[in-house]
Coordinates of C-alpha atoms and ligand atoms in Angstrom, one line a residue:
M1 CA -10.2 -38.2 13.4
S2 CA -12.8 -38.6 10.7
E3 CA -15.1 -41.3 10.1
N4 CA -13.0 -43.1 7.5
G5 CA -10.5 -42.6 10.2
H6 CA -8.1 -40.3 8.2
K7 CA -6.6 -37.3 10.4
V8 CA -8.3 -34.4 10.1
I9 CA -6.2 -31.7 8.5
E10 CA -6.7 -27.7 7.9
I11 CA -5.7 -26.6 4.6
P12 CA -5.5 -22.8 3.3
S13 CA -7.4 -22.3 -0.2
T14 CA -4.2 -22.6 -2.0
L15 CA -0.6 -23.4 -1.0
T16 CA 2.3 -24.7 -2.6
V17 CA 3.6 -28.2 -2.6
R18 CA 6.4 -27.6 -0.3
D19 CA 3.9 -26.1 2.1
L20 CA 1.3 -28.9 1.8
A21 CA 4.2 -31.5 2.2
E22 CA 5.3 -30.1 4.9
R23 CA 2.0 -29.7 6.7
I24 CA 1.3 -33.4 6.2
E25 CA 5.1 -34.4 6.9
A26 CA 5.9 -36.2 3.9
S27 CA 8.5 -35.8 1.4
P28 CA 7.5 -33.0 -1.1
I29 CA 8.9 -35.6 -3.8
D30 CA 6.1 -38.4 -2.8
V31 CA 3.7 -35.2 -2.9
I32 CA 4.6 -34.5 -6.8
K33 CA 4.4 -38.3 -7.5
Q34 CA 1.0 -38.3 -6.2
L35 CA -0.1 -35.3 -7.7
M36 CA 1.3 -36.7 -10.9
A37 CA -0.5 -39.8 -10.3
N38 CA -3.5 -37.5 -10.3
G39 CA -2.3 -35.9 -13.8
V40 CA -1.1 -32.8 -12.1
M41 CA 2.5 -31.5 -13.1
A42 CA 3.5 -29.4 -10.3
N43 CA 7.1 -28.2 -9.4
I44 CA 7.7 -28.0 -5.3
N45 CA 7.3 -24.0 -4.9
Q46 CA 3.9 -24.5 -7.1
Q47 CA 0.2 -23.2 -5.9
I48 CA -2.2 -26.1 -5.8
D49 CA -5.9 -25.1 -5.1
F50 CA -7.5 -26.8 -2.1
D51 CA -9.6 -29.4 -3.9
T52 CA -6.3 -30.7 -5.6
A53 CA -4.6 -30.7 -2.3
A54 CA -7.4 -32.8 -0.8
I55 CA -7.4 -35.3 -3.1
V56 CA -3.3 -36.0 -2.9
I57 CA -3.2 -36.0 0.8
E58 CA -6.2 -38.7 1.4
E59 CA -3.3 -40.8 -0.2
F60 CA -1.4 -40.2 2.8
G61 CA -4.5 -41.1 5.1
F62 CA -5.8 -37.6 5.9
E63 CA -8.8 -35.8 5.1
A64 CA -8.4 -31.7 4.0
R65 CA -10.9 -29.3 6.1
P66 CA -11.0 -25.6 4.8
L67 CA -8.7 -23.2 6.6
A68 CA -10.5 -20.0 7.1
P69 CA -8.4 -17.4 4.4
P70 CA -5.8 -15.5 6.1
E71 CA -6.5 -12.0 6.8
A72 CA -5.2 -10.3 3.4
E73 CA -5.1 -7.2 5.6
T74 CA -2.1 -5.2 7.4
V75 CA 0.2 -7.2 9.8
E76 CA 1.1 -5.0 12.6
D77 CA 4.6 -3.0 12.4
E78 CA 7.0 -4.7 14.4
A79 CA 8.5 -1.4 15.7
T80 CA 7.9 -1.1 18.8
A81 CA 8.0 2.9 19.2
P82 CA 4.6 4.6 19.7
H83 CA 3.5 6.2 16.6
W84 CA 3.8 9.9 17.7
R85 CA 7.6 9.5 18.7
R86 CA 8.7 10.7 15.7
M87 CA 6.6 13.7 16.0
I88 CA 8.1 15.0 18.8
G89 CA 11.8 15.1 17.8
D90 CA 14.4 13.7 20.3
E91 CA 12.7 14.6 23.8
A92 CA 13.9 12.7 27.3
P93 CA 10.9 9.9 28.5
A94 CA 11.4 11.7 31.7
S95 CA 10.1 14.9 30.1
L96 CA 7.2 13.7 28.3
E97 CA 3.7 14.5 29.5
R98 CA 0.2 13.0 28.7
R99 CA -1.4 15.2 26.4
P100 CA -5.1 15.1 24.7
P101 CA -5.3 12.5 21.7
V102 CA -6.0 13.9 18.5
V103 CA -8.2 11.8 16.5
T104 CA -9.2 11.6 12.7
I105 CA -12.8 10.0 11.3
L106 CA -12.4 7.8 8.7
G107 CA -15.2 5.5 7.1
H108 CA -17.0 4.9 4.0
V109 CA -19.0 7.3 2.1
D110 CA -22.1 8.1 3.5
H111 CA -21.7 6.4 6.9
G112 CA -21.8 9.3 8.6
K113 CA -18.3 11.0 9.2
T114 CA -19.2 14.6 8.6
T115 CA -22.7 14.0 10.6
L116 CA -20.5 12.4 13.7
L117 CA -18.3 15.2 13.6
D118 CA -21.2 18.1 14.1
A119 CA -22.7 15.7 16.6
I120 CA -19.5 15.9 18.8
R121 CA -19.0 19.2 18.2
E122 CA -22.7 20.5 19.3
A123 CA -22.6 18.1 22.1
N124 CA -19.8 19.2 23.6
V125 CA -19.1 23.2 23.3
A126 CA -21.1 25.3 25.8
A127 CA -24.6 26.2 24.9
G128 CA -23.8 29.7 24.7
E129 CA -20.8 29.2 23.2
A130 CA -22.0 27.6 20.2
G131 CA -23.5 30.4 18.6
G132 CA -20.5 32.5 18.9
I133 CA -18.2 30.3 16.8
T134 CA -17.9 32.7 14.0
Q135 CA -14.9 30.7 12.2
H136 CA -14.9 27.4 11.4
I137 CA -11.1 26.1 11.8
A138 CA -9.8 22.5 10.5
A139 CA -9.8 21.0 14.2
Y140 CA -11.4 21.4 17.2
Q141 CA -11.2 20.3 21.1
V142 CA -14.5 19.0 22.9
T143 CA -13.7 17.7 26.9
H144 CA -15.3 15.0 28.3
N145 CA -15.1 14.3 32.1
G146 CA -12.6 17.5 32.3
R147 CA -10.3 15.9 29.7
P148 CA -9.6 17.1 26.3
I149 CA -9.9 15.8 22.9
T150 CA -8.9 17.0 19.6
F151 CA -10.7 16.2 16.6
L152 CA -9.4 16.8 12.8
D153 CA -12.4 18.5 10.8
T154 CA -11.2 16.8 7.2
P155 CA -12.7 13.4 7.6
G156 CA -11.6 10.3 5.4
H157 CA -8.3 8.7 4.8
A158 CA -7.2 10.6 1.5
A159 CA -6.7 13.7 3.7
F160 CA -5.2 11.4 6.9
T161 CA -2.6 9.7 4.3
A162 CA -1.8 12.7 2.4
M163 CA -0.5 14.5 5.5
R164 CA 1.4 11.3 5.9
A165 CA 2.6 11.2 2.8
R166 CA 3.9 14.7 3.4
G167 CA 5.8 13.3 6.7
A168 CA 3.4 14.4 9.4
Q169 CA 1.1 12.2 11.5
G170 CA -1.8 13.9 12.5
A171 CA -3.5 11.9 14.4
D172 CA -3.3 9.7 17.3
L173 CA -6.5 7.5 16.9
A174 CA -9.0 7.2 14.3
V175 CA -12.5 6.7 14.7
L176 CA -13.5 4.0 11.9
V177 CA -17.3 5.0 11.2
V178 CA -19.5 1.9 10.1
A179 CA -23.2 2.7 9.4
A180 CA -25.5 -0.2 11.1
D181 CA -27.8 -0.5 8.1
D182 CA -24.6 -1.2 5.5
G183 CA -22.1 -2.7 7.2
V184 CA -18.5 -2.9 5.9
M185 CA -17.5 -1.7 2.7
P186 CA -14.4 -1.0 0.4
Q187 CA -14.2 2.0 2.1
T188 CA -14.0 0.6 5.2
R189 CA -11.4 -1.7 4.8
E190 CA -9.5 0.7 2.8
A191 CA -9.8 3.3 5.7
L192 CA -8.7 0.4 7.9
A193 CA -5.8 -0.4 6.2
H194 CA -4.7 3.2 6.0
A195 CA -5.2 3.5 10.2
K196 CA -2.8 0.2 10.2
A197 CA -0.1 1.2 8.3
A198 CA -0.2 4.9 10.1
R199 CA 0.1 2.3 13.6
V200 CA -2.9 4.4 15.3
P201 CA -5.5 2.4 16.8
V202 CA -8.9 2.4 15.7
V203 CA -12.1 2.7 17.6
V204 CA -15.3 1.8 15.7
A205 CA -18.5 4.1 16.0
L206 CA -21.4 1.9 14.7
N207 CA -23.4 4.3 13.4
K208 CA -27.3 4.7 12.2
I209 CA -28.3 2.5 15.0
D210 CA -31.8 4.6 14.8
R211 CA -32.5 3.0 11.3
P212 CA -35.1 0.5 11.4
N213 CA -32.6 -2.0 9.3
A214 CA -29.7 -1.4 11.4
N215 CA -28.4 -4.7 12.3
P216 CA -25.3 -4.4 14.6
D217 CA -24.5 -7.9 15.0
R218 CA -24.5 -8.9 11.6
V219 CA -21.9 -5.6 11.1
K220 CA -20.1 -6.8 14.4
N221 CA -19.4 -10.1 12.0
Q222 CA -18.4 -8.1 9.7
L223 CA -15.8 -6.4 11.7
S224 CA -14.4 -9.3 13.3
E225 CA -13.8 -10.7 9.6
I226 CA -11.5 -7.5 8.9
G227 CA -9.5 -8.2 12.3
L228 CA -11.7 -5.9 14.4
E229 CA -13.0 -8.2 16.7
P230 CA -15.5 -6.6 19.4
D231 CA -14.4 -6.2 22.9
E232 CA -17.5 -8.1 23.9
W233 CA -16.7 -10.9 22.0
E234 CA -13.0 -11.1 24.1
G235 CA -11.1 -9.2 21.1
D236 CA -9.6 -5.6 21.7
T237 CA -11.4 -3.4 19.3
M238 CA -14.1 -1.1 21.2
I239 CA -17.2 -0.9 19.2
V240 CA -20.1 1.9 20.1
P241 CA -23.0 2.0 18.8
V242 CA -24.4 5.5 17.9
S243 CA -26.4 7.3 15.9
A244 CA -25.0 10.3 15.1
K245 CA -28.0 12.0 13.7
M246 CA -30.0 11.4 16.9
R247 CA -26.9 12.6 18.7
Q248 CA -26.9 9.2 20.5
G249 CA -24.4 7.5 22.3
I250 CA -21.5 10.5 21.5
D251 CA -20.5 10.6 25.2
D252 CA -20.1 6.7 25.0
L253 CA -17.7 7.3 22.0
L254 CA -15.9 9.9 23.7
E255 CA -15.4 7.9 26.7
A256 CA -13.8 5.3 24.4
I257 CA -11.5 7.0 22.5
L258 CA -9.9 8.0 26.0
L259 CA -9.6 4.8 27.2
V260 CA -7.7 3.8 23.7
A261 CA -5.6 7.0 24.2
D262 CA -4.7 5.9 27.7
S263 CA -3.7 2.6 26.7
V264 CA -1.3 4.1 24.2
E265 CA 0.3 6.6 26.2
I266 CA 0.0 9.9 24.3
Q267 CA 2.2 12.3 25.3
A268 CA 4.9 15.3 24.8
N269 CA 7.3 17.8 26.1
P270 CA 5.2 20.9 27.0
H271 CA 8.3 22.5 27.7
G272 CA 10.2 21.2 24.8
K273 CA 11.5 22.1 21.1
V274 CA 8.2 23.1 19.4
L275 CA 6.8 20.5 16.6
G276 CA 3.9 20.3 14.5
T277 CA 1.8 20.0 11.5
V278 CA 0.2 22.4 9.5
I279 CA -3.9 21.3 9.2
E280 CA -4.8 23.4 6.5
S281 CA -4.3 27.3 5.5
E282 CA -5.5 29.9 3.1
L283 CA -4.8 33.2 2.0
D284 CA -7.1 35.6 3.3
R285 CA -7.7 39.2 1.8
S286 CA -7.9 41.1 5.0
K287 CA -5.5 39.0 7.5
G288 CA -3.3 37.7 4.7
V289 CA -2.1 34.4 5.4
V290 CA -4.3 32.5 7.8
A291 CA -2.9 28.6 9.0
T292 CA -4.3 26.3 11.5
L293 CA -1.5 24.7 13.0
L294 CA -1.7 21.5 15.3
V295 CA 1.0 21.8 18.1
Q296 CA 2.3 18.2 18.9
N297 CA 5.5 19.5 21.1
G298 CA 6.3 21.9 22.9
T299 CA 4.2 25.6 23.5
L300 CA 3.6 27.8 20.6
R301 CA 3.2 31.5 21.6
V302 CA 2.4 35.0 19.9
G303 CA 5.6 36.6 18.7
D304 CA 7.5 32.8 18.0
V305 CA 9.1 32.8 14.5
V306 CA 7.6 29.8 12.6
V307 CA 9.0 28.3 9.9
A308 CA 6.8 25.7 7.9
G309 CA 8.3 24.3 4.8
V310 CA 8.9 27.0 2.8
A311 CA 6.7 29.3 4.5
S312 CA 7.9 31.6 7.7
G313 CA 7.4 34.4 9.9
R314 CA 6.6 35.8 13.2
I315 CA 3.1 34.9 14.6
R316 CA 0.9 38.0 15.1
A317 CA -1.9 36.9 16.3
M318 CA -2.9 33.4 17.2
F319 CA -6.8 32.0 17.7
D320 CA -8.2 29.1 19.5
Y321 CA -10.6 26.6 17.7
Q322 CA -13.5 29.0 18.4
G323 CA -12.0 31.8 16.9
K324 CA -11.0 33.4 20.6
P325 CA -7.8 35.2 20.4
T326 CA -5.3 33.3 22.5
E327 CA -1.1 33.8 23.8
E328 CA -0.4 30.2 23.6
A329 CA -0.9 26.8 22.4
T330 CA 0.2 23.5 23.9
P331 CA 0.8 19.7 22.8
S332 CA -2.6 18.8 20.8
M333 CA -3.7 22.0 20.5
P334 CA -5.0 23.1 17.0
V335 CA -5.1 27.2 16.4
S336 CA -5.0 29.3 13.6
V337 CA -2.2 32.0 13.3
M338 CA -1.6 35.0 11.5
G339 CA 1.6 35.9 10.3
L340 CA 3.4 33.8 7.8
S341 CA 5.0 35.1 4.7
D342 CA 3.6 32.3 2.5
V343 CA 0.6 29.4 2.1
P344 CA 2.5 26.4 3.6
V345 CA 0.7 23.2 2.2
S346 CA -1.4 21.2 4.6
G347 CA 0.5 18.1 6.0
E348 CA 3.9 20.4 6.2
L349 CA 5.7 20.3 9.7
F350 CA 6.5 23.6 11.3
T351 CA 8.8 24.6 14.0
V352 CA 10.0 27.7 16.1
V353 CA 13.3 28.7 15.1
D354 CA 15.2 32.0 17.3
T355 CA 15.4 34.8 14.8
E356 CA 13.5 35.6 11.8
R357 CA 16.5 35.9 9.6
E358 CA 17.4 32.3 10.6
A359 CA 13.8 31.4 9.6
K360 CA 14.1 33.2 6.1
A361 CA 17.5 31.1 5.8
I362 CA 15.8 27.4 6.5
A363 CA 12.5 28.7 4.2
G364 CA 15.2 30.0 1.4
Q365 CA 17.3 27.0 1.3
R366 CA 14.2 24.5 0.9
R367 CA 12.9 26.8 -2.0
L368 CA 16.0 26.4 -3.5
E369 CA 16.1 23.0 -2.7
E370 CA 12.8 22.3 -4.0
Q371 CA 13.4 24.3 -7.2
E372 CA 16.1 21.9 -7.9
S373 CA 14.0 19.0 -7.2
H374 CA 10.9 20.4 -9.7
A375 CA 14.0 20.7 -12.4
K376 CA 14.8 16.7 -11.7
P377 CA 12.6 13.9 -11.7
R378 CA 11.5 12.8 -8.4
V379 CA 13.1 9.9 -6.9
V380 CA 11.0 7.0 -7.4
K381 CA 10.9 4.3 -4.7
S382 CA 11.4 1.8 -6.8
L383 CA 11.7 -1.9 -5.7
E384 CA 15.4 -1.6 -6.3
Q385 CA 16.0 1.3 -4.4
I386 CA 13.8 -0.7 -1.1
F387 CA 16.4 -3.2 -1.6
E388 CA 19.0 -1.0 -0.9
A389 CA 17.6 0.6 1.9
I390 CA 16.9 -3.2 3.3
Q391 CA 20.4 -4.0 2.7
A392 CA 21.4 -0.7 4.2
G393 CA 19.6 -1.9 7.2
E394 CA 17.3 1.0 6.7
V395 CA 14.0 -0.9 6.3
H396 CA 13.2 -4.4 7.3
E397 CA 10.4 -5.3 5.3
L398 CA 8.9 -4.8 1.6
R399 CA 5.7 -2.5 1.9
L400 CA 3.1 -3.6 -0.7
V401 CA -0.3 -2.0 -1.8
L402 CA -1.8 -4.8 -3.9
K403 CA -5.2 -4.4 -6.2
A404 CA -6.2 -7.4 -8.5
D405 CA -9.3 -7.7 -10.7
V406 CA -11.2 -10.2 -8.7
Q407 CA -11.0 -11.2 -5.4
G408 CA -10.0 -15.0 -6.6
S409 CA -7.0 -13.8 -7.8
L410 CA -6.0 -12.0 -5.0
E411 CA -6.1 -14.7 -2.5
P412 CA -3.4 -17.0 -4.1
I413 CA -1.3 -13.7 -4.9
V414 CA -1.3 -13.1 -0.9
N415 CA -1.1 -16.1 0.0
S416 CA 2.4 -16.9 -2.0
L417 CA 3.8 -13.1 -1.2
K418 CA 3.2 -14.0 2.7
E419 CA 5.2 -16.9 2.1
L420 CA 8.5 -14.9 0.2
S421 CA 10.8 -13.4 2.8
A422 CA 14.6 -13.6 2.8
G423 CA 16.2 -13.6 6.3
D424 CA 15.3 -10.9 8.7
I425 CA 12.8 -9.2 6.0
R426 CA 9.4 -9.8 5.4
V427 CA 6.5 -8.8 3.0
N428 CA 4.0 -6.5 4.5
I429 CA 1.1 -6.0 2.6
L430 CA -0.6 -2.8 4.0
H431 CA -3.8 -3.2 1.3
S432 CA -4.9 -5.3 -0.6
G433 CA -8.6 -5.1 -2.5
T434 CA -9.9 -5.7 -5.9
G435 CA -10.4 -2.6 -8.5
N436 CA -7.9 -0.5 -10.4
I437 CA -5.0 1.3 -8.5
T438 CA -6.9 4.7 -7.1
E439 CA -5.2 7.8 -5.9
N440 CA -5.7 6.5 -2.5
D441 CA -3.6 3.7 -3.1
V442 CA -0.7 5.3 -4.0
L443 CA -0.9 7.9 -1.3
L444 CA -1.6 5.1 1.0
A445 CA 2.0 3.6 -0.6
A446 CA 3.7 7.0 -0.4
A447 CA 3.1 7.7 2.6
S448 CA 4.5 4.0 3.5
E449 CA 7.1 3.9 1.2
A450 CA 5.5 1.1 0.1
I451 CA 5.3 -0.3 -3.9
V452 CA 2.0 -0.5 -5.5
I453 CA 1.6 -3.8 -7.3
G454 CA -1.6 -4.1 -9.7
F455 CA -2.7 -8.0 -11.1
N456 CA -5.1 -7.6 -14.4
V457 CA -5.7 -4.1 -12.9
T458 CA -4.3 -0.3 -14.3
P459 CA -3.8 2.8 -12.4
D460 CA -6.3 5.3 -13.1
Q461 CA -5.5 8.9 -14.4
A462 CA -5.5 10.4 -10.7
A463 CA -3.3 7.9 -9.6
R464 CA -1.0 7.7 -12.2
R465 CA -0.5 11.7 -11.4
V466 CA -0.1 11.2 -7.6
A467 CA 2.5 8.3 -8.5
E468 CA 5.0 10.7 -11.0
S469 CA 4.5 13.3 -8.0
E470 CA 5.2 11.5 -5.0
G471 CA 7.5 8.8 -6.6
V472 CA 5.8 5.8 -6.2
D473 CA 6.8 2.5 -8.3
I474 CA 3.2 1.1 -9.7
R475 CA 4.1 -2.6 -11.4
V476 CA 1.3 -4.3 -13.1
Y477 CA 1.4 -8.2 -14.1
E478 CA -0.9 -10.3 -15.6
V479 CA 0.9 -13.6 -14.4
I480 CA 1.1 -14.3 -11.0
Y481 CA 4.1 -16.2 -10.9
R482 CA 6.0 -13.0 -12.6
L483 CA 4.5 -11.2 -9.7
T484 CA 5.8 -13.5 -7.2
E485 CA 9.3 -14.0 -8.9
D486 CA 9.8 -9.9 -9.0
V487 CA 9.0 -9.7 -5.3
E488 CA 11.4 -12.4 -4.4
K489 CA 14.1 -11.3 -6.6
A490 CA 13.6 -7.5 -4.9
L491 CA 13.8 -9.5 -1.7
K492 CA 17.2 -10.8 -2.8
G493 CA 18.8 -8.0 -4.4
M494 CA 18.2 -9.7 -8.1
L495 CA 16.0 -7.8 -9.7
E496 CA 17.3 -7.2 -13.2
P497 CA 16.1 -4.2 -15.0
E498 CA 13.2 -4.2 -16.9
T499 CA 13.6 -5.4 -20.5
H500 CA 12.0 -4.2 -23.6
R501 CA 11.7 -6.4 -26.6
V502 CA 12.5 -5.0 -30.0
V503 CA 11.5 -6.8 -33.2
L504 CA 14.2 -6.9 -35.6
G505 CA 12.3 -9.2 -38.2
Q506 CA 10.6 -12.6 -39.3
A507 CA 11.0 -15.3 -41.2
Q508 CA 8.4 -18.1 -42.1
V509 CA 9.9 -22.0 -41.9
R510 CA 9.1 -23.4 -45.2
A511 CA 11.2 -27.0 -44.8
V512 CA 13.0 -28.4 -42.2
F513 CA 16.5 -30.1 -42.7
R514 CA 18.2 -32.8 -40.7
I515 CA 21.7 -32.6 -40.3
P516 CA 23.5 -35.6 -38.7
K517 CA 24.9 -34.6 -35.3
V518 CA 23.4 -31.2 -35.4
G519 CA 19.7 -31.6 -35.3
N520 CA 17.0 -29.8 -37.2
I521 CA 18.0 -26.7 -39.2
A522 CA 14.9 -24.3 -40.6
G523 CA 15.1 -23.4 -44.1
C524 CA 13.1 -19.9 -44.4
I525 CA 12.4 -17.0 -46.0
V526 CA 12.8 -13.5 -44.3
T527 CA 9.4 -12.2 -44.6
Q528 CA 10.0 -8.6 -42.9
G529 CA 13.1 -6.9 -41.6
E530 CA 16.2 -9.2 -41.1
L531 CA 17.3 -12.6 -38.6
R532 CA 20.6 -11.6 -36.8
R533 CA 22.6 -14.2 -35.4
N534 CA 23.2 -14.2 -32.0
A535 CA 19.7 -12.3 -31.5
R536 CA 17.3 -14.1 -29.3
V537 CA 14.4 -15.7 -31.5
S538 CA 10.7 -16.8 -30.4
V539 CA 9.2 -19.7 -32.5
L540 CA 5.9 -18.9 -33.1
R541 CA 3.1 -21.4 -34.0
G542 CA -0.4 -19.8 -34.5
Q543 CA -1.2 -17.9 -31.9
E544 CA 1.4 -19.2 -29.2
S545 CA 4.8 -18.9 -28.6
V546 CA 6.5 -22.8 -28.3
F547 CA 9.9 -21.7 -27.8
E548 CA 12.2 -18.7 -26.9
G549 CA 15.7 -18.7 -27.4
N550 CA 19.0 -18.0 -29.2
I551 CA 20.0 -18.3 -32.7
A552 CA 22.8 -20.6 -32.8
S553 CA 23.6 -21.0 -36.6
L554 CA 22.5 -18.5 -39.4
K555 CA 23.6 -19.2 -43.2
H556 CA 22.8 -18.4 -46.6
E557 CA 24.0 -20.9 -49.4
K558 CA 26.3 -22.4 -47.0
E559 CA 27.8 -19.3 -45.8
D560 CA 27.8 -18.3 -42.6
E561 CA 26.1 -14.7 -42.5
R562 CA 25.7 -12.3 -39.4
E563 CA 22.7 -11.3 -40.7
I564 CA 20.0 -12.1 -43.5
R565 CA 17.5 -9.5 -44.8
E566 CA 13.6 -9.3 -46.1
G567 CA 12.8 -11.7 -49.1
F568 CA 16.1 -13.9 -48.8
E569 CA 16.2 -17.4 -48.2
C570 CA 18.6 -18.8 -45.3
G571 CA 19.1 -22.0 -42.6
V572 CA 18.1 -21.4 -39.2
G573 CA 19.4 -23.5 -36.2
I574 CA 18.4 -22.5 -33.0
K575 CA 20.2 -23.6 -29.3
G576 CA 18.0 -26.5 -27.5
F577 CA 15.4 -26.5 -30.2
D578 CA 15.1 -28.5 -33.7
S579 CA 11.5 -29.4 -33.5
F580 CA 10.4 -27.1 -36.5
Q581 CA 7.6 -27.1 -38.4
E582 CA 6.7 -25.9 -41.5
G583 CA 4.6 -23.0 -41.6
D584 CA 6.3 -21.7 -37.9
I585 CA 7.5 -18.2 -38.0
L586 CA 10.6 -17.3 -36.4
E587 CA 10.5 -13.7 -34.6
C588 CA 14.0 -12.3 -34.4
Y589 CA 14.3 -9.8 -31.5
T590 CA 17.0 -8.2 -28.9
E591 CA 16.1 -7.2 -25.5
E592 CA 16.7 -3.9 -24.1
K593 CA 16.9 -2.7 -20.3
V594 CA 15.1 -0.4 -19.3
A595 CA 16.0 1.5 -15.5
A596 CA 12.9 0.9 -14.0
Ligands
GDP601 P1 -20.1 10.8 5.0 O1 -20.0 10.8 3.9 O2 -19.3 9.7 5.7 O3 -19.8 12.1 5.9 O4 -22.2 11.0 5.4 P2 -22.7 12.2 6.2 O5 -22.5 12.5 7.3 O6 -22.4 13.6 5.0 O7 -23.9 11.6 6.2 C1 -24.6 10.8 5.2 C2 -26.4 10.7 5.3 O8 -26.5 9.6 6.2 C3 -26.8 11.8 5.4 O9 -28.0 11.9 4.7 C4 -26.4 12.0 7.0 O10 -28.0 12.7 7.4 C5 -27.3 10.5 7.1 N1 -26.6 10.1 8.5 C6 -25.7 10.1 9.1 N2 -25.7 9.6 10.4 C7 -27.2 9.3 10.4 C8 -27.3 8.7 11.7 O11 -27.1 8.4 12.8 N3 -28.8 8.1 11.5 C9 -29.2 8.1 10.2 N4 -30.9 7.7 10.3 N5 -28.9 8.9 9.4 C10 -27.6 9.5 9.2

C-alpha cells in the first residue's frame, strides 16, 4: 500500500493496453475509456509507456512502480540435450565417458583474451618444454590437478560463431574476459549472446585486477545486469579475478572451468565413430596440407582415412599441440595432421571412413553438390521458410537477432516481440543491441537459423556479403508496428510476400463535385503518367498521405474509362473516401508482390 492507500503495482517501461488491464484486473474497455479521458487514443494491442500507464491506473486505485526492464538477451533454449550431443553422432549413453572440456575465450577487444591465452599456456607447460614448442597450432591443452583442458587459440566470438555456422560446435565452455577497469562493453554482451545461442556455459575471467583503477564490484554489478549473477551473490556464474599480465589467478580460473565442466558432464565415446571439427588448416610448401583437427568422438589414428568437407586423405603423420609426433588422438585432443588432399575449411566436420576410395567418393559427391549450390543462389532462411519449418514441427521457436538505432526503441520492440507467440511457438531474441547490423550479427543468425531484424539501422557491406553467402534473411523496418506485425504474421504463417509499389501516374484535384447518393467525386487533371480504374490510389495532401484505397470510378466527360492519360481531365471516385480538397494529389499505383 502506498501513502494514499493505493495498491502498489510494478509496471514495465512499456506494455500493451491488454497487459495493463490484466495486471490491474480491469476490463480492457475500461482502460481504453480511461486512456481516452486522458486524451490518449489507443487500441487493445497498443503499447503505452510507463507514465501514461501510471496516470491511468491511479483512477483504478493503483500506484505504479517501475519494473526493472526484462533482460533483452537470450532466453535459455528449451532443448534438453547437452550442447555437445550432436557432435558425437548417435552413441549409446552407456558408451560415453568423460572427456576434457574444450574452452573458447570470448570478450571485448583489448580486455586481454590473447594475453590470457598466453598466460594459461605458459603457466601449465612444464618449464623444459616451453622452449621446445616450435610450432603454434590453433589449440592447446593444459593440465590442472592432473586433468587436461583444451583451449581453442582463436579468441573472439566471430571465429566461434563462424565455426557454428558451418555446423560445428567446437567449444564446450566459454571464458568471458571482462577487464575490471573497463567493465561490460558492447562486445561483452555480444559475446555472451553468442555463447548463449550455442548453449555453452560461461565462466567470467575478471581480468586486469592489477590495474589501480580496477573496480571488481562495479563490474560484478554490471554482470548481474546482463544475467550473469555472481555465485558469491547466490547466482550461478563463477567470476574469477585474474591478471593475465601478472599471471595471477590462472589456477583459480582453471579450477572454475573444471567445476563448470563437471556440472554439464562433457562426454564422448573414445571407442566410437571418429568425428570432429577442423580448427584450422594451411598449405605448407614442404609438408603439403597441414590441418589442425579437434577430435570430438572416437580415437583418430595415424593411417586413418579422413574426409573433411571436400578434402580427404590418409593421415601420414600426426602431431600433438607441442609438435611432438603422436600415434593417436582421443576425444578433445587437438592434433595437426598431414596427408589431406585439399585444405579443408575451418569449422568443417570430419569423419573417418574405411577406404581411400570411399573417402574420395564422398568428397567428390560433396564437391559436385558444392558446385551446384554455387550455380544457384543460396537458400535464404526467410521468415516464410522458418514458418514452414515451424509447421513441420522441426522448429519450436522463431529466433531473432535484433538491432536498433537507440536503446529507447529497443525496449518497446523487445517487449512487444516477447508478447507474440502462437501456440507452442515462441519468439527467442538471441541478441539485441544498438548500432548497425554487422557481420557478427549475421553470423550469429546463420549459426542459429535466426533472422536479423533491424529497426532504423542498415546492414553494413560485410554483413550484406555474409548474409548473401550464408543465406540469412535481413529485414529492416522503420515503424515498430510493421515489425511486430510481420513477426506475428510469420508466427501464424500469414506473412505475405513483400509488395513493391509501382507508381502509374498522378492527377491533381481541381474541383470537388457532390453527386447525390454517390458522394463526392474529384474533378482532376492527370499531370503525369495515367490513372487506371481498379488500381490503388493514395490521396496526398501536402507531405502527407491522407488515404490509401482503390479507385471506384473513373470518368471522362460522363463516360466510364479504363484509363486516363496525362493532360486529360477526369472525374475520380474512391472507395471509402470522399473528403477531397482542391489541390490534393491522387497518386495511382499498383502493388507487385516480390518473393522475399
Ligand atoms: P584482446 O584484444 O582481448 O586479445 O587483448 P590483449 O590480450 O591483446 O590485451 C590488450 C592490452 O591489455 C594489452 O596491452 C595487454 O598487455 C593488456 N593486458 C592484458 N591483460 C592484462 C592484465 O591482466 N593487466 C594489465 N595491467 N594489462 C593487461
